[in-house]
Amino acid sequence: AATCPTSGSANICELAAGTCQGRNDIPAAVKWIVATQCLLFGLFGLVQSLQIYRVRSVTSREQATTAWLRVSYYYAILSVTAKSVLEIGFLVMLSQMPASVRTA
């Protein structure tokens, strides 16, 4: 027979379908945060790959400067986006959390 750990006298976790349900579950917001961060950080690698691919066509100092500025812009946009999405996800997670239960 499976058992589920409980915290205090509130019995916050309960057994359902053979698994513990309750506060020990990962909130949906966390899964969303991890998925979006993986996607966004994967795009950093894509930008770097495109930079390496396009460097072959750079033949002048002006082209090099333009290419560097363009890639720096892409990295900056990705960085701000990743940080903003992380913060929004964190705020969503906080808004979905149950109220604290104070124990004596």
XYZ file of C-alpha atoms in Angstrom:
104
model
C 0.000 0.000 0.000
C 1.365 3.379 -1.034
C 1.576 6.142 1.492
C 1.960 9.841 1.037
C 3.957 12.148 3.281
C 1.947 14.854 4.965
C 3.118 18.071 6.504
C 1.787 18.858 9.938
C -1.753 18.245 10.984
C -3.203 19.811 7.816
C -2.610 16.629 5.739
C -1.769 18.729 2.723
C -0.787 15.806 0.462
C -3.190 13.032 -0.427
C -2.921 9.803 -2.361
C -4.814 9.676 -5.666
C -4.358 7.038 -8.394
C -1.238 5.725 -6.683
C 0.632 9.052 -6.604
C 0.844 11.869 -4.126
C -1.235 14.903 -5.030
C -1.006 18.267 -3.347
C 1.770 20.686 -2.539
C 4.427 18.309 -3.798
C 3.189 18.731 -7.404
C 5.176 20.954 -9.732
C 3.005 23.947 -10.633
C 2.043 24.282 -14.301
C 3.752 27.687 -14.366
C 7.111 26.041 -13.596
C 6.751 23.692 -16.555
C 5.895 26.680 -18.763
C 8.901 28.636 -17.447
C 11.306 25.761 -18.115
C 9.917 25.142 -21.616
C 10.083 28.795 -22.673
C 13.567 29.256 -21.233
C 14.796 26.167 -23.107
C 13.339 27.552 -26.327
C 14.767 31.031 -25.841
C 18.222 29.813 -24.837
C 18.178 27.474 -27.838
C 17.696 30.569 -29.982
C 20.978 31.946 -28.627
C 22.686 28.952 -30.223
C 20.798 29.555 -33.463
C 21.963 33.180 -33.566
C 25.538 32.055 -32.984
C 25.274 29.440 -35.731
C 23.928 32.023 -38.167
C 26.737 34.369 -37.190
C 29.347 31.717 -37.962
C 27.645 30.855 -41.247
C 27.389 34.476 -42.400
C 30.950 35.458 -41.438
C 32.149 33.808 -44.649
C 30.575 36.567 -46.733
C 32.176 39.430 -44.761
C 34.883 41.019 -46.866
C 35.310 44.536 -45.448
C 35.648 46.302 -42.135
C 32.274 48.013 -42.641
C 30.527 44.690 -43.237
C 32.171 43.264 -40.114
C 30.983 46.214 -38.018
C 27.449 45.965 -39.409
C 27.346 42.212 -38.820
C 28.654 42.621 -35.260
C 26.050 45.268 -34.444
C 23.242 43.167 -35.920
C 24.206 40.069 -33.922
C 24.647 42.142 -30.748
C 21.135 43.492 -31.281
C 19.743 39.950 -31.656
C 21.514 38.826 -28.469
C 20.214 41.854 -26.556
C 16.624 41.225 -27.698
C 16.879 37.543 -26.746
C 18.356 38.401 -23.360
C 15.642 40.916 -22.484
C 12.948 38.555 -23.759
C 14.266 35.595 -21.746
C 14.496 37.661 -18.568
C 11.042 39.173 -19.078
C 9.424 35.803 -19.731
C 11.141 34.404 -16.635
C 9.824 37.256 -14.494
C 6.296 36.976 -15.914
C 6.343 33.222 -15.309
C 7.524 33.768 -11.752
C 4.711 36.253 -11.105
C 2.151 33.859 -12.598
C 3.486 31.062 -10.398
C 3.231 33.252 -7.305
C -0.351 34.211 -8.139
C -1.305 30.531 -8.470
C 0.228 29.422 -5.186
C -2.153 28.617 -2.341
C -2.250 30.868 0.689
C 0.226 29.977 3.401
C -0.964 27.919 6.312
C 0.542 29.083 9.592
C 1.234 26.400 12.148
C 1.631 27.056 15.828
